[in-house]
Structure formats: C-alpha cells, structure tokens
Amino acid sequence: MNQKRLQQQIRQLAADQGALLMAHNYERDEIQEIADITGDSLALSIEAKKTDKQIIVFCGVHFMAESAAILAPDKIVLLPRADAGCPMADMVTAEGLRKFKQQHPDATVVTYVNSSAAVKAESDICCTSSNAVSVARSVKAKKLLLVPDRNLGRYIASQTPEKECICWEGYCPVHDQLKVEEIKQAKEDHPEALFMVHPECQPEILEMADHICSTSGMYEFAAKNPAKKFIVGTENGILWRLRKENPDKQFIVPSPVLVCRDMKLTRLEDVLLCLETMKPQVTVPEEIRVKAKQALDKMLAVPRD
Ligand code: 13P
Ligand code: SF4
C-alpha cells in the first residue's frame, strides 16, 4: 500500500477508535507527520496525563509508553513495536539501584525518565533532559545520585556546584559516540553556524555548544534565534520538523552516528496493526506503578525555568 493511503487509513482508524497518536521527535518522518502530538519526553508525559482520549498510541520507545501508562492508568497505552527499547534505560536495574542507594544512604535519587518503571519506583524524583537542572536544584539534599546517564549527570553537576553529584555509569550509545573532531570539522566547514546539543553527549562536546537542551528545546532555539545555520547534536529524527518549521534555515548533521535504531523501528504498518488489534499494550504492575508515579509526579510539580 502506498504511504499516503496507509497514513489516511491510520488517521481514520485512530478517529474511529478515539485514539491519540503520539510520536517522539526522533520517530520516522512519516510517523511524525500523522501524529496528533509530537514532542520530547516531558511534553509527551504531560499530554498522556491530561488527554481525555481513552487510547494512546505511543510511537516511541518502551520507557516513554511506560511513563504514559504510569501517569494514565485508566487508559489503554499501545506501543506499536514492543521491541523498541532504550539501551541506556537497560543499563540500570532496580536491584542495581537498591545496592547503589545502600552505598549512599544520605543521598536523594534523581532518575532520568530513560529508565524502567521498576527503577523509577526506587527513585525519589525523575527528570527529563528539559528539566534536569531545575529538578536537581529543587531537591533539598546536598548529595544526589544521578541515574542512569553519566553524561546528563555530569551536565547537572556542572550546573549545580552546590550539590555533591554521584553518577551511575550509563550512557546513550547514540549520543555518547559523537566526537570532538566531528564537531570541530562541522564548525570549520560552517563557521557561522550555532551548535545546539543534547545533554546526553559527552562533557567535551557540551563544552563546545552554544546551546544545550532537550529535543523540543532545539525547535524553540532554532525558531527564536536569528542565526541561519545550526549544527544539530542529536538524533536525526529531529531534522524533519526543524526543516519544516524553518524553511529559510540550514541544519547540519555533524556525524553519521546520530541514528537511534530503536526509534526507527516503528513503521506505518506497525501503527495500523496496533490500532486494528489493540496490541501490544504496555502495562505496569500496580505496586510498581504507584511508587514510580510518585517520582514522576514530583518531577511534574517542579516549576520550569
Ligand atoms: P528528549 O526528552 O530530549 O526528547 O530526549 C529523549 C531521548 O531519548 C534522548 O535520547
Ligand atoms: Fe535511548 Fe539514546 Fe535512543 Fe534516546 S537516542 S532512546 S537515550 S538509545
């Protein structure tokens, strides 16, 4: 079936079923194109919580759909590809975190939403890439355990010198690969370009940035800034909307490594099948859900910068 026809069929079926189509900013272009809402992890969590639709089709990776299921337990949350995971989220387990906490009983655990529900349930508060620094500052304790992303953790630490930050040794296999030489080369090729980057990149890369932000933060920065050229330090799914919303601006990809395999798994056929079968559904055991929700709710209560 051709792409347009498939997209129309999905839209029609979503309307018939009363389903909300959500897509993360890294999803394939054709998926973002038909979504009711596209956004970063924080925006999608907020929407999942407030929508009055009973069915959420979450085009993204497992931890994101799980956050929706935690925040909106009365809704059916569908993840078109059950195998779309996040390698960074898999780098910490609830058991591992419990041991880490035992080593630092006086610390508050700040967990990046790129983590399982079971890990969130062991955490004091969650954060996303768009509110991580505000969340860390909102915590009363001086000592923080930052889980699981060491790069986001080191970024938080650099912005909160008043805190003692201890980072879990996890990382995003996509962002962590971006190299200083690649950014140097991109800057040399495009000296007038501004460099915007996701905090999952290594500290040496963040030091070279004009702006460090979440994926949605990049849309805002590119739209508001008068510059005409931007080097984009995040997964390449972000380019579709950046280019669509800023046709007069140029977006440069500094490296071929910026592709998340898991984010690219979901195809239109998977979305259609999931709406037809109402599967695969993401659920979280109630005991874990309630504890994980506390950590997410605390995060959502933190005022944004
Ligand atoms: P954002 O919350 O900035 O969209 O990031 C999610 C993610 O997985 C980045 O790799
Ligand atoms: Fe996980 Fe990295 Fe993919 Fe984001 S880009 S979903 S952190 S593997």
Coordinates of N, CA, C and O and ligand atoms in Angstrom, one line a residue, residues 24-26 39-42 63-64 112 114 128-129 172 175 198 200 214-216 263, ligand 1:
H24 N 7.4 10.6 19.4 CA 8.6 11.3 19.9 C 9.3 12.0 18.7 O 9.2 11.6 17.6
N25 N 10.1 13.0 19.0 CA 10.8 13.8 18.0 C 11.8 13.1 17.2 O 12.3 13.6 16.2
Y26 N 12.1 11.8 17.6 CA 13.1 11.0 16.8 C 12.4 10.0 15.9 O 13.1 9.3 15.2
G39 N 6.7 15.5 20.4 CA 7.3 16.2 21.5 C 8.5 15.4 22.1 O 8.9 14.3 21.7
D40 N 9.1 16.1 23.1 CA 10.2 15.4 23.9 C 9.5 14.6 25.0 O 8.3 14.6 25.2
S41 N 10.3 14.0 25.8 CA 9.8 13.0 26.8 C 8.9 13.8 27.8 O 7.9 13.2 28.2
L42 N 9.3 15.0 28.2 CA 8.5 15.7 29.2 C 7.1 16.1 28.6 O 6.1 15.8 29.2
F63 N 10.2 2.9 27.5 CA 10.1 3.7 28.7 C 9.2 4.8 28.6 O 8.5 5.2 29.6
M64 N 9.0 5.4 27.4 CA 8.1 6.5 27.2 C 6.7 6.1 27.3 O 5.8 6.7 28.0
Y112 N 16.7 9.9 35.5 CA 16.3 10.3 34.2 C 15.1 9.4 33.8 O 15.1 8.2 34.0
N114 N 14.5 8.1 31.1 CA 15.0 7.0 30.3 C 15.4 5.8 31.2 O 16.6 5.6 31.4
T128 N 13.8 14.9 33.2 CA 14.0 14.7 31.7 C 15.1 15.6 31.3 O 15.6 16.5 32.1
S129 N 15.5 15.6 30.0 CA 16.6 16.5 29.6 C 16.1 17.9 29.6 O 17.0 18.8 29.6
C172 N 24.0 6.9 26.6 CA 23.2 6.6 25.4 C 24.2 6.2 24.3 O 25.1 7.0 23.9
H175 N 24.3 9.1 21.4 CA 24.8 10.5 21.7 C 26.3 10.4 22.2 O 27.1 11.2 21.9
H198 N 22.3 17.9 22.6 CA 21.5 17.2 23.7 C 22.5 16.9 24.8 O 23.6 16.5 24.6
E200 N 22.8 14.4 26.5 CA 23.3 13.0 26.6 C 24.7 12.9 25.9 O 25.3 11.8 26.0
S214 N 16.9 19.9 25.5 CA 16.2 18.7 25.1 C 15.9 18.8 23.6 O 16.1 19.9 23.0
T215 N 15.2 17.8 23.1 CA 14.9 17.8 21.6 C 13.9 19.0 21.3 O 14.1 19.7 20.4
S216 N 12.9 19.1 22.2 CA 11.9 20.2 21.9 C 12.6 21.6 22.1 O 12.2 22.5 21.4
M263 N 14.4 4.0 17.9 CA 13.4 5.0 17.5 C 12.9 4.8 16.0 O 11.9 5.2 15.6
Ligands
13P1 P1 14.2 14.2 25.0 O1 13.4 14.1 26.2 O2 15.1 15.4 24.9 O3 13.3 14.2 23.8 O4 15.2 13.0 24.9 C1 14.8 11.7 24.9 C2 15.9 10.8 24.4 O5 15.7 9.6 24.4 C3 17.1 11.4 24.0 O6 18.0 10.4 23.5

